[in-house]
Structures are given as C-alpha cells and as structure tokens.
Amino acid sequence: MKVIGITGGIGSGKSRVLDILSDRYSAYVVEADKVAKKLMLPGNEVYNKVVSCFGRDILSADNHKIDAKKLGSIVMNDTAALEKLNSIVHPAVKEYILRDIKAQRDNGVDYYIIEAALLIQDNYTEICDEIWAVITDKETRISRLMSDRGYSRKKAEDFIKNQPDELFYKNGSNKIIMNNGTVFDLIKSVDDLFQL
C-alpha cells in the first residue's frame, strides 16, 4: 500500500484532487479535518479534553456538542488558545490515522490518501511515502473562496495570509500539482504524477 499525503493552502483545490484520486484510482481517502470533527463528538476523549480546556460555554445549547463557531471565535485570534486546541486534537487525529492505515493495509487497499492543511507541520512526512502539494495562484484561490464558500474578498485574503506561502509547500513536498487551469488540466496533472 502506498500512503500519499495531500496538502496545500485554502482554496488550492485539494478536495478536487481527492475526488480525482478516489474516482480514477479507487484511492481510500481520509481528511484530517473530518477525523477531528468525529473525535470532537460527545463520548470521545478529545471532546472531554477540549471541553475541560475551553469550558462548557463552547457547547451548543440544545445537544451538548461542541459549537465550531463558538470554539472558532476563541482560537481565531488567540495563538496560545489555538496551540492548546491543536495540542489536544492533532495528536489524536494522527493516532487515529495510524490505526486506520494498518486496518486498510490489512484490507488490501492500494492507495491511502491523507489530506491535511498541516500535513508538513504535523510531521506526516514520517508516515507518508510521498507528500503532494496542490499549488494555485493567489487570485485564483481568492476567486474560488468567494464563489464556492461565499467569503468576502477580505475574509479570503485573511485566511490565505495566515497560512504558509507557496514556497513552504513546495519545499516540504515530493511532488507538486499546479492547479491554475481547468478540471481537465488537473486530471492530467494527477494522472502524470501516477506515471512517475
């Protein structure tokens, strides 16, 4: 089984790359954000630690789940709070993925894909055979975030500004997918990487 990490900045088109890998190569795809959300549901150790750390005010009124907007408003502009949250969630996500890799290897999966914005920062290089970075020019990313997610231009620019630049992703990756063109261009780029 080959383990491939997919990373890149917000709006670069990582989700589209995951769809291509799943559809064309029957790849097994795991998104770190989705794993984190699962682990933050009531009944999980991560949930208990986050609530203990940030208090019950982060819970929704009706069902005791963690309210992502409430938690986000705390950590968005507080580096120390964000680091504390990440120190609880990220190791648990990585542990979950490591167990899942073993399970899927036993199930005969050929390609195991991990998508995470912080793939390089969280040292997934240790468990991936290759890291692929999806690189897209800033204006295209802003345009996508505005049209696909309904962000204002300022919100899109703020998100991009708070992430590493292209060079960081390029230097931390084995392979680069340039995603400034059409979906067909992107499919060809992914196909070409599989030929290497």
Coordinates of C-alpha atoms in Angstrom, one line a residue:
M1 CA 0.0 0.0 0.0
K2 CA 1.2 3.5 -0.9
V3 CA 0.5 6.3 1.6
I4 CA 0.2 9.7 -0.1
G5 CA -0.2 13.0 1.8
I6 CA -2.1 15.8 0.1
T7 CA -1.5 19.4 1.3
G8 CA -1.8 23.0 0.2
G9 CA -3.3 26.3 1.1
I10 CA -7.0 27.0 1.4
G11 CA -8.7 27.3 -1.9
S12 CA -5.9 25.5 -3.8
G13 CA -8.2 22.6 -4.9
K14 CA -7.2 19.8 -2.5
S15 CA -10.8 18.5 -2.4
R16 CA -10.9 18.2 -6.2
V17 CA -7.6 16.3 -6.2
L18 CA -9.1 13.9 -3.6
D19 CA -12.2 13.3 -5.8
I20 CA -9.9 12.5 -8.8
L21 CA -7.8 10.1 -6.7
S22 CA -10.9 8.4 -5.3
D23 CA -12.8 8.2 -8.7
R24 CA -9.9 7.3 -11.0
Y25 CA -7.6 5.3 -8.8
S26 CA -10.1 3.9 -6.2
A27 CA -7.9 5.5 -3.5
Y28 CA -9.0 5.4 0.1
V29 CA -9.2 9.0 1.3
V30 CA -9.0 10.3 4.8
E31 CA -9.5 14.1 5.6
A32 CA -7.8 15.1 8.8
D33 CA -10.5 17.8 9.4
K34 CA -13.3 15.3 9.2
V35 CA -11.5 12.9 11.6
A36 CA -11.0 15.8 14.0
K37 CA -14.8 16.6 13.9
K38 CA -15.5 13.0 14.6
L39 CA -13.2 12.8 17.5
M40 CA -14.7 16.0 19.0
L41 CA -18.2 14.5 19.2
P42 CA -19.5 13.7 22.7
G43 CA -18.3 10.5 24.2
N44 CA -14.8 10.8 22.8
E45 CA -11.7 11.6 24.9
V46 CA -10.8 14.5 22.7
Y47 CA -14.3 16.0 23.3
N48 CA -13.8 15.7 27.1
K49 CA -10.3 17.3 26.9
V50 CA -11.5 20.2 24.7
V51 CA -14.5 21.0 26.9
S52 CA -12.3 20.7 30.0
C53 CA -9.8 23.2 28.5
F54 CA -12.2 25.7 27.0
G55 CA -15.3 25.4 29.2
R56 CA -18.9 24.5 28.7
D57 CA -19.6 27.8 27.0
I58 CA -18.3 26.3 23.7
L59 CA -21.2 23.8 23.7
S60 CA -24.4 24.3 21.7
A61 CA -27.4 24.9 23.9
D62 CA -29.5 22.0 22.5
N63 CA -27.4 18.9 22.3
H64 CA -24.1 19.4 24.2
K65 CA -22.0 19.1 21.0
I66 CA -19.0 21.5 20.6
D67 CA -20.2 24.5 18.6
A68 CA -17.5 25.1 16.0
K69 CA -18.3 28.8 15.7
K70 CA -18.0 29.4 19.4
L71 CA -14.8 27.5 19.6
G72 CA -13.5 29.2 16.4
S73 CA -14.2 32.7 17.8
I74 CA -12.0 31.8 20.8
V75 CA -9.0 30.4 18.9
M76 CA -9.2 32.5 15.7
N77 CA -7.1 35.5 17.0
D78 CA -5.5 33.9 20.1
T79 CA -2.4 32.0 19.1
A80 CA -2.0 30.4 22.6
A81 CA -5.5 29.1 22.6
L82 CA -5.1 27.8 19.0
E83 CA -1.9 26.0 20.0
K84 CA -3.6 24.5 23.1
L85 CA -6.5 23.2 20.9
N86 CA -4.1 21.8 18.3
S87 CA -2.1 20.1 21.0
I88 CA -5.2 18.2 22.0
V89 CA -6.7 17.4 18.6
H90 CA -3.8 16.9 16.3
P91 CA -2.0 14.0 18.1
A92 CA -5.4 12.2 18.5
V93 CA -6.1 12.6 14.7
K94 CA -2.6 11.3 13.8
E95 CA -3.1 8.3 16.2
Y96 CA -6.5 7.6 14.6
I97 CA -5.0 7.7 11.1
L98 CA -2.0 5.5 12.0
R99 CA -4.5 2.8 13.3
D100 CA -6.6 3.3 10.2
I101 CA -3.6 2.8 7.9
K102 CA -2.9 -0.5 9.5
A103 CA -6.5 -1.6 9.1
Q104 CA -6.7 -0.5 5.5
R105 CA -3.4 -2.2 4.7
D106 CA -4.9 -5.4 6.1
N107 CA -8.0 -4.8 3.9
G108 CA -5.8 -4.7 0.8
V109 CA -6.1 -1.0 -0.1
D110 CA -3.6 0.1 -2.7
Y111 CA -3.6 3.9 -2.2
Y112 CA -4.2 5.5 1.2
I113 CA -4.6 9.3 0.8
I114 CA -4.3 11.7 3.8
E115 CA -5.4 15.3 3.3
A116 CA -4.4 17.8 5.9
A117 CA -3.6 21.5 5.8
L118 CA -0.9 21.0 8.4
L119 CA 0.5 17.8 6.9
I120 CA 4.0 19.1 6.8
Q121 CA 3.9 21.0 10.2
D122 CA 2.5 17.9 12.0
N123 CA 5.3 15.6 10.6
Y124 CA 3.0 13.4 8.5
T125 CA 6.2 13.0 6.4
E126 CA 7.1 10.3 8.8
I127 CA 4.1 8.1 7.8
C128 CA 3.6 9.1 4.1
D129 CA 5.6 7.6 1.3
E130 CA 5.1 10.9 -0.6
I131 CA 3.8 14.4 0.0
W132 CA 1.9 16.1 -2.9
A133 CA 1.3 19.8 -2.6
V134 CA -1.5 21.5 -4.6
I135 CA -0.3 24.9 -5.6
T136 CA -2.6 27.6 -7.0
D137 CA -2.0 31.3 -7.6
K138 CA -3.4 33.7 -5.0
E139 CA -6.0 35.4 -7.2
T140 CA -7.5 32.0 -8.3
R141 CA -7.7 30.9 -4.6
I142 CA -9.4 34.2 -3.6
S143 CA -11.9 33.8 -6.5
R144 CA -12.7 30.2 -5.5
L145 CA -13.2 31.0 -1.9
M146 CA -15.5 33.9 -2.8
S147 CA -17.6 31.8 -5.3
D148 CA -17.5 28.4 -3.6
R149 CA -17.7 29.4 0.1
G150 CA -19.3 32.8 -0.1
Y151 CA -16.3 34.5 1.6
S152 CA -15.8 38.2 1.2
R153 CA -12.5 39.2 -0.5
K154 CA -11.1 40.4 2.8
K155 CA -12.0 37.1 4.6
A156 CA -10.4 35.1 1.8
E157 CA -7.3 37.2 1.9
D158 CA -7.1 36.9 5.7
F159 CA -7.3 33.1 5.5
I160 CA -4.6 33.0 2.9
K161 CA -2.4 35.5 4.8
N162 CA -2.5 33.3 7.9
Q163 CA -1.2 30.2 6.0
P164 CA 2.3 29.3 4.8
D165 CA 3.3 30.6 1.4
E166 CA 3.8 28.5 -1.8
L167 CA 7.5 28.0 -1.2
F168 CA 6.8 26.3 2.2
Y169 CA 4.5 23.7 0.5
K170 CA 6.9 23.3 -2.4
N171 CA 9.9 22.7 -0.2
G172 CA 8.1 20.3 2.1
S173 CA 6.7 18.1 -0.7
N174 CA 7.9 15.4 -3.1
K175 CA 5.6 16.3 -5.9
I176 CA 3.8 19.4 -7.0
I177 CA 0.3 19.7 -8.6
M178 CA -0.2 23.1 -10.3
N179 CA -3.9 23.9 -10.2
N180 CA -4.4 27.2 -12.1
G181 CA -6.3 25.7 -15.1
T182 CA -9.4 23.6 -15.8
V183 CA -10.6 20.4 -14.1
F184 CA -9.3 18.5 -17.2
D185 CA -5.8 20.1 -16.7
L186 CA -5.9 19.0 -13.1
I187 CA -6.9 15.4 -14.0
K188 CA -4.0 15.3 -16.4
S189 CA -1.6 16.6 -13.7
V190 CA -2.7 13.9 -11.3
D191 CA -2.5 11.2 -14.0
D192 CA 1.0 12.3 -14.9
L193 CA 2.1 12.0 -11.2
F194 CA 0.9 8.4 -11.2
Q195 CA 3.1 7.7 -14.2
L196 CA 6.3 8.9 -12.4

